Structure formats: C-alpha cells, structure tokens
CSV table of C-alpha atoms in Angstrom, one decimal:
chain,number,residue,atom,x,y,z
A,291,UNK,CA,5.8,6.3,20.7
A,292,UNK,CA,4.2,5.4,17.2
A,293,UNK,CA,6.3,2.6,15.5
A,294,UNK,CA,8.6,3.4,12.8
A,295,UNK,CA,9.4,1.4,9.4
A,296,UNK,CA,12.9,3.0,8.3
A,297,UNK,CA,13.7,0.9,5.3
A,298,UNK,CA,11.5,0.1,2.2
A,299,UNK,CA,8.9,1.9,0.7
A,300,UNK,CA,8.4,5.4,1.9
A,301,UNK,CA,5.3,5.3,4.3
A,302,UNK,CA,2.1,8.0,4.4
A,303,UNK,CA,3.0,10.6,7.1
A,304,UNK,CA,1.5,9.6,10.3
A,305,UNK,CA,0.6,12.9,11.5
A,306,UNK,CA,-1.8,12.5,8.3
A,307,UNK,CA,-2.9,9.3,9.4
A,308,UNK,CA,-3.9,10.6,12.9
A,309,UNK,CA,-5.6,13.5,11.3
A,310,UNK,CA,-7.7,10.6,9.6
A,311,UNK,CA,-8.0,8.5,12.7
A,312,UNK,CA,-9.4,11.8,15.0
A,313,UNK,CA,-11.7,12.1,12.1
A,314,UNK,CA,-13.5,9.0,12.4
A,315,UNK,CA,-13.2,9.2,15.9
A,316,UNK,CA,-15.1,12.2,16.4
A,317,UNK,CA,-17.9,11.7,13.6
A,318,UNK,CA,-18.1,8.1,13.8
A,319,UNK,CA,-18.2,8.0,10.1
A,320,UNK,CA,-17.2,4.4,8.2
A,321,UNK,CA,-13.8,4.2,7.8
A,322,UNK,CA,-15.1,4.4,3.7
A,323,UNK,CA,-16.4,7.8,4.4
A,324,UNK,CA,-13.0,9.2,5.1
A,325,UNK,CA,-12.2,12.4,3.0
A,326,UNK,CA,-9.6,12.0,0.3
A,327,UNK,CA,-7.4,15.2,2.4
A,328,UNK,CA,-6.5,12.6,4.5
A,329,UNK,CA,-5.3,10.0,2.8
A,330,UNK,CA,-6.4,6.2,1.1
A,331,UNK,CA,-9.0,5.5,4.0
A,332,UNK,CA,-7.7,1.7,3.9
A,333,UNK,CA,-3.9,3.2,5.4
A,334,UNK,CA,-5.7,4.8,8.1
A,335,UNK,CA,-7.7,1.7,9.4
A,336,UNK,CA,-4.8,-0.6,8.3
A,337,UNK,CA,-2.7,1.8,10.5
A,338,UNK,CA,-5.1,2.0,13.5
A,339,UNK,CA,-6.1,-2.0,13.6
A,340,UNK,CA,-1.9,-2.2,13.7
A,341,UNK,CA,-1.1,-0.1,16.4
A,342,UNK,CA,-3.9,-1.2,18.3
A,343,UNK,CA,-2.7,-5.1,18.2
A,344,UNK,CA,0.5,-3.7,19.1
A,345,UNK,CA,-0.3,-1.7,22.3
A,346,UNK,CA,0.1,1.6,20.7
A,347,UNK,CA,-2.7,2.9,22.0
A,348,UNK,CA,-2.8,1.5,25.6
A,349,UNK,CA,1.1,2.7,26.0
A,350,UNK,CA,0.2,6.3,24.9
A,351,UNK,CA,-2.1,6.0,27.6
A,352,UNK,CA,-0.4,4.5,30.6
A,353,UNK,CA,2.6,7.4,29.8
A,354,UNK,CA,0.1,10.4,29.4
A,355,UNK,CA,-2.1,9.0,32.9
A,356,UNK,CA,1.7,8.7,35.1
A,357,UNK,CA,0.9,12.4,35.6
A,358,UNK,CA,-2.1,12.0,37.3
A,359,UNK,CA,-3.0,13.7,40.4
A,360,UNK,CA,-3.1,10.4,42.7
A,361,UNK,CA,-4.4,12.2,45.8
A,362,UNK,CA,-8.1,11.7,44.5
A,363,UNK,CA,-9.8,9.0,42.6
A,364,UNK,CA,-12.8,8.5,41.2
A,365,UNK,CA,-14.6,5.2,39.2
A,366,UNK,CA,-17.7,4.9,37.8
A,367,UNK,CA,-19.5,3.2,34.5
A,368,UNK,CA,-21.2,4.6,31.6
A,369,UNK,CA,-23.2,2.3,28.9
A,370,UNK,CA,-22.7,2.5,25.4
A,371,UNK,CA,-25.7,1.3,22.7
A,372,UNK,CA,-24.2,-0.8,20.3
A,373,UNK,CA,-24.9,-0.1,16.3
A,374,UNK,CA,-25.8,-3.1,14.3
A,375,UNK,CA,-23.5,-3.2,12.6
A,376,UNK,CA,-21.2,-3.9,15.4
A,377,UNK,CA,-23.3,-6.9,16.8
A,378,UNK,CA,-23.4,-8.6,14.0
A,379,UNK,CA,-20.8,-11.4,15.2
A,380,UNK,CA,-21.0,-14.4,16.7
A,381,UNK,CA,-20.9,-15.6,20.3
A,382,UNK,CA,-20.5,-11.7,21.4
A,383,UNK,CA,-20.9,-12.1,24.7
A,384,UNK,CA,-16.9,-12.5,24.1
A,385,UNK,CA,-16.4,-9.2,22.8
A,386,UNK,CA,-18.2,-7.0,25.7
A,387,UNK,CA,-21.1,-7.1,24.0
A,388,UNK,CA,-24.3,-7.8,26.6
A,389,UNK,CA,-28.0,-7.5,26.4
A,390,UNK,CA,-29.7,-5.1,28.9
A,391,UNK,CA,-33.3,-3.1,28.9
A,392,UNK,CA,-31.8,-1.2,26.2
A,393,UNK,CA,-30.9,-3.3,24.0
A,394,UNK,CA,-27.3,-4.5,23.0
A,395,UNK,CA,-25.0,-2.4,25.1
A,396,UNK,CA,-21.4,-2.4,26.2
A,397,UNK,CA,-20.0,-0.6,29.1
A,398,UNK,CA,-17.2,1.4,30.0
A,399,UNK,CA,-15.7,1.5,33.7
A,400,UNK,CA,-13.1,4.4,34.1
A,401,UNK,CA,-10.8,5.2,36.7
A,402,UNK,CA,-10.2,9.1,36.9
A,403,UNK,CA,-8.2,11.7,38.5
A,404,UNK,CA,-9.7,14.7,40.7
A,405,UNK,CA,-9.7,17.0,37.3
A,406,UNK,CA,-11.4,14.1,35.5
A,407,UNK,CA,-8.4,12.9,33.5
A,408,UNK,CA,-8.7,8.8,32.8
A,409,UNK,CA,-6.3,7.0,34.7
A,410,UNK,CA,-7.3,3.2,33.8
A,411,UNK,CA,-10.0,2.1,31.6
A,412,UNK,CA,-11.7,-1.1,30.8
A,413,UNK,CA,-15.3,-2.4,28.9
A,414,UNK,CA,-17.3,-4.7,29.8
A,415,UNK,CA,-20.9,-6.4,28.8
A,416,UNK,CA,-23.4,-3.8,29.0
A,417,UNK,CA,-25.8,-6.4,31.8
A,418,UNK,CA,-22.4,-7.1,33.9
A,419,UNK,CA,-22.4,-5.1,37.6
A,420,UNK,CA,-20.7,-2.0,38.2
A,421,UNK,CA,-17.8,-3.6,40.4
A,422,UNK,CA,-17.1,-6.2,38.0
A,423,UNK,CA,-14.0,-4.6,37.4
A,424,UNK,CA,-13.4,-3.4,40.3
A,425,UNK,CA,-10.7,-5.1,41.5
A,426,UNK,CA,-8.8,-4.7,38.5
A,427,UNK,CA,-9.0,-1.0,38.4
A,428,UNK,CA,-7.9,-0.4,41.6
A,429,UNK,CA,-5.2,-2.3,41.8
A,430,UNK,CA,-2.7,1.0,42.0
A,431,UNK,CA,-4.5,3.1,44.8
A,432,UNK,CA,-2.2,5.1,46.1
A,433,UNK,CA,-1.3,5.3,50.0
A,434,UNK,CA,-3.1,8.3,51.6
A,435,UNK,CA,-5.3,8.7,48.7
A,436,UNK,CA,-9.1,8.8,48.2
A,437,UNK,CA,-11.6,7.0,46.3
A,438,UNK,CA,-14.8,8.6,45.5
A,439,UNK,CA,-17.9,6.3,43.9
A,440,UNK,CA,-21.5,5.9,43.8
A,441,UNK,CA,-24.0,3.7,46.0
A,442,UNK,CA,-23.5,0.8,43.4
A,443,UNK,CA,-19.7,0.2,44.8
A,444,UNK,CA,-20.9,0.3,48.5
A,445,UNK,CA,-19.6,-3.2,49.1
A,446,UNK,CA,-17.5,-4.4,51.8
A,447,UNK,CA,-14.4,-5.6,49.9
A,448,UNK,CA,-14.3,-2.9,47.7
A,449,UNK,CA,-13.9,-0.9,51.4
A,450,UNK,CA,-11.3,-3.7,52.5
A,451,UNK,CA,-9.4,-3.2,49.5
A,452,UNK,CA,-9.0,0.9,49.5
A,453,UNK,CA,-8.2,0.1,53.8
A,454,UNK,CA,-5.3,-2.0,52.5
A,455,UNK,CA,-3.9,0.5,49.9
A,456,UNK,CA,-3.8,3.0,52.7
A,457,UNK,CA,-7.0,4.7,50.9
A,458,UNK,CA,-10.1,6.4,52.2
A,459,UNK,CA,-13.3,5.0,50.4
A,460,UNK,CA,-15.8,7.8,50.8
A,461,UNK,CA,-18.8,5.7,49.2
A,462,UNK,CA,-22.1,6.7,50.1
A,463,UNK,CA,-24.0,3.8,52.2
A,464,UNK,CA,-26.7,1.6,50.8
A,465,UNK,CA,-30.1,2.1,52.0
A,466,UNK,CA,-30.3,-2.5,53.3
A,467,UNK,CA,-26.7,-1.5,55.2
A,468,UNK,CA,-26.9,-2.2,59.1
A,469,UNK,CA,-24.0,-1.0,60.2
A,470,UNK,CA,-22.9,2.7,60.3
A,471,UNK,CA,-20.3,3.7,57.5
A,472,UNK,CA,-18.6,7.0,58.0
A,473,UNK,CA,-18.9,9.1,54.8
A,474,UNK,CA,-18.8,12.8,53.9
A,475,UNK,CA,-21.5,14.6,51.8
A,476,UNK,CA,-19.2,17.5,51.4
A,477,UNK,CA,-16.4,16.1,49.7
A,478,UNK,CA,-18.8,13.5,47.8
A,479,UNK,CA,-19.6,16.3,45.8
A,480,UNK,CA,-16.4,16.1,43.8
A,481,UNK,CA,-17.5,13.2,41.9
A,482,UNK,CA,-19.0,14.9,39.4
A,483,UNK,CA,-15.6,14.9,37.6
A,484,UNK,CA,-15.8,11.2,36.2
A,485,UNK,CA,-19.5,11.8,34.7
A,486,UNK,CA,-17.8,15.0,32.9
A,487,UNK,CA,-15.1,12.7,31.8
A,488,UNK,CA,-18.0,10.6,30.0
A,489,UNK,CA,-19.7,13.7,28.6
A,490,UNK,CA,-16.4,14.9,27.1
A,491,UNK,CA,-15.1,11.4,25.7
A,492,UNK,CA,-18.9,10.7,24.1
A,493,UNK,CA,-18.8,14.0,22.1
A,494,UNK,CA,-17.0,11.6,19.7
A,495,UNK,CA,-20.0,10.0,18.1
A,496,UNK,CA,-17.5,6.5,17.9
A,497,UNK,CA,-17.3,6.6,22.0
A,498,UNK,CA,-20.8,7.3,21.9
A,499,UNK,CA,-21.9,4.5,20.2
A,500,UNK,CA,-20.2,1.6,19.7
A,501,UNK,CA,-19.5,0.7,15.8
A,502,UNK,CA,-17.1,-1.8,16.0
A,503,UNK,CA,-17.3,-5.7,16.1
A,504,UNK,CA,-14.5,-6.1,18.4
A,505,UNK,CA,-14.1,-5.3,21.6
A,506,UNK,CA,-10.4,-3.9,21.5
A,507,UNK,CA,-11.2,-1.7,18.5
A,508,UNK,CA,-13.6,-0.5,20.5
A,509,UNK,CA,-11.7,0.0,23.7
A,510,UNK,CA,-9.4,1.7,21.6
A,511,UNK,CA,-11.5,4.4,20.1
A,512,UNK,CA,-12.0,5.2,23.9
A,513,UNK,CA,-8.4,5.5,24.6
A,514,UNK,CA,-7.7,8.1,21.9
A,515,UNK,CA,-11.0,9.9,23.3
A,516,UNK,CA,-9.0,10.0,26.8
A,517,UNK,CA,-5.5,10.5,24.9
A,518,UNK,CA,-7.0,14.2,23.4
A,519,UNK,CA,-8.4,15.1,27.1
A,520,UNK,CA,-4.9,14.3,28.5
A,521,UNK,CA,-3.0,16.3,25.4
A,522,UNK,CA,-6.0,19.8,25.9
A,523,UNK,CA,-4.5,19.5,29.6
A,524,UNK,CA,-0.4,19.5,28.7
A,525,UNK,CA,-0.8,22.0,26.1
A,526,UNK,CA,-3.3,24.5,28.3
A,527,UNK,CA,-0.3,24.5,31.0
A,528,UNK,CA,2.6,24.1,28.2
C-alpha cells in the first residue's frame, strides 16, 4: 500500500525507511537524532510527512481494522501532554492543541475491538468533552453489536444512536440520572481492553507525548502505534 516511484532516480529502500520511522516512533527522538544505519534522517521525515498527506497511513489502517471483531466495541479518551516544542505555533487551538489543568494537552478518542485492537481513531483539544467525537466514531456500529464506555458517555443520544444501529449500549448510569437504565456490571468488566490499547500505543514515547506542531503528524504517529498492534496480532495467528 506504500506508493511507488518506478522511473528516475533509484529511491532509498522503504523497508529502511520504516525501520527509521518505527525508530522515532518508539523513542521519540528528533527526526535529527536518527542513527546513520538508517538512512539521511531528512528521507525518512520527507518520506513520512508524504505519506501522511497522502493517506498512507490512514489506509493502512482502515485495511488492517476490516478484520475487527464487530461483535464488541469499546470508546474511550486518553490525554496526551504536549512538548514545547510542539506548541510553539500559532492559533493552536486549530491543530488539537487545548489548555486543561495540565497544561497544553491533546486528546485521543479511540474506538476498539473486544481484544483491544483500534478500530477508528481521532484527536481532539485536550479541554474538549469526551463525546465530542462521538458521533463520528460510531458512525459504523454494527447491528447486534455492543458498545461498552464509561460514565462520561452516559448521555441520551449517544444511547439513541447505538438503539438505531441495532446496538446495545451497556454504559454505566450517572449518579444526577432519574430514570432507570438497564446495565450489566458483569460484562462492563470487559472494558478494560481500550485502557490497555492506551498503555500499549504510549510505550512509544511520540504517542506518549505529543512532539509535533501539527495535528495530522501527530495523529499519524498514533496510527503507526495502532498499525504494529494490528501487525503483532496477524503474525501471532499467521
């Protein structure tokens, strides 16, 4: 799925390029810092700003996350600090970038699978509500499927929304709700799948904190976290 350039001057191997781009990924070292094993450190940014303008990245994803096991799904949010170096730009309130107790923070909102695999992804400002993207992410619920989520997504049209996809929404009830919501302890405990999704993807220290300026570098950087969790899977049952 990686573009191809057939004609003119011979290009540096992409599997070394990756090797370079996994690198980064997981020691969230400058793109300077690169070792010289891997190549000129300039092709492998070059290489990863390119693919990411072109949909590389989101592609890989979408193919690897058709496999999912749609019976069970699970969202939730995790917040990533920012570095200064990536808030240093202006008017970033347009690049996911918010101000919370914390500081500058982004945040992630996933959409996994019931072994924790990504399904959908998205950032937003690290301030902005949990259901923000709500909507968004659940657009492909599956009929006769399940979504599992914290107190924070206990909101009627989230519940609407799963009814008319044919979904169960087993979302414990917030504690100002009136009227009775039927929901099961037992099989709330699976949720603990999508917090291990965001303890695997922020062992790589550029998931972990967020280096990058833009918001769809960043966003990238998350997708290749997701892309090695999906590849670990296919190769453990190849």
């Amino acid at each position: 799925m990686l573009p191809n350039k057939p004609r003119g001057v011979p290009r540096v191997n992409d599997r070394g390029v990756l090797h370079g781009i996994f690198w980064v990924l997981r020691s969230g070292a400058p793109w300077r810092d690169l070792p010289d094993h891997f190549g000129p450190y300039t092709t492998c940014c070059n290489r990863f700003v390119r693919w990411q303008r072109a949909g590389v990245w989101g592609r890989i994803i979408d193919a690897l996350a058709a496999a999912h096991d749609a019976a069970v799904q699970m969202i939730d949010t995790s917040i990533a600090r920012v570095h200064q170096h990536g808030a240093c730009i202006t008017r970033n309130q347009r690049q996911s970038i918010g101000r919370s107790r914390g500081g500058l923070t982004s945040k992630i909102h996933a959409v996994v699978d019931s072994n924790g695999l990504p399904v959908r992804l998205a950032l937003s400002s690290g301030e902005a509500h949990d259901v923000r993207l709500a909507g968004k992410l659940l657009s492909r619920l599956k009929s006769g499927s399940m979504l599992l989520a914290d107190r924070g997504y206990d909101a009627d049209w989230i519940r609407e929304l799963a009814m008319k996809k044919g979904a169960w929404a087993n979302i414990p009830p917030k504690s100002n709700r009136s009227d009775p919501i039927c929901f099961s302890p037992y099989v709330y405990r699976a949720r603990n799948h999508v917090e291990r999704f965001f303890n695997r993807i922020k062992q790589c220290r550029r998931v972990a904190t967020r280096y990058d300026r833009l918001e769809a570098n960043y966003l990238a950087f998350v997708q290749l976290a997701s892309i090695r969790l999906w590849r670990r899977l296919n190769e453990s049952t190849s």
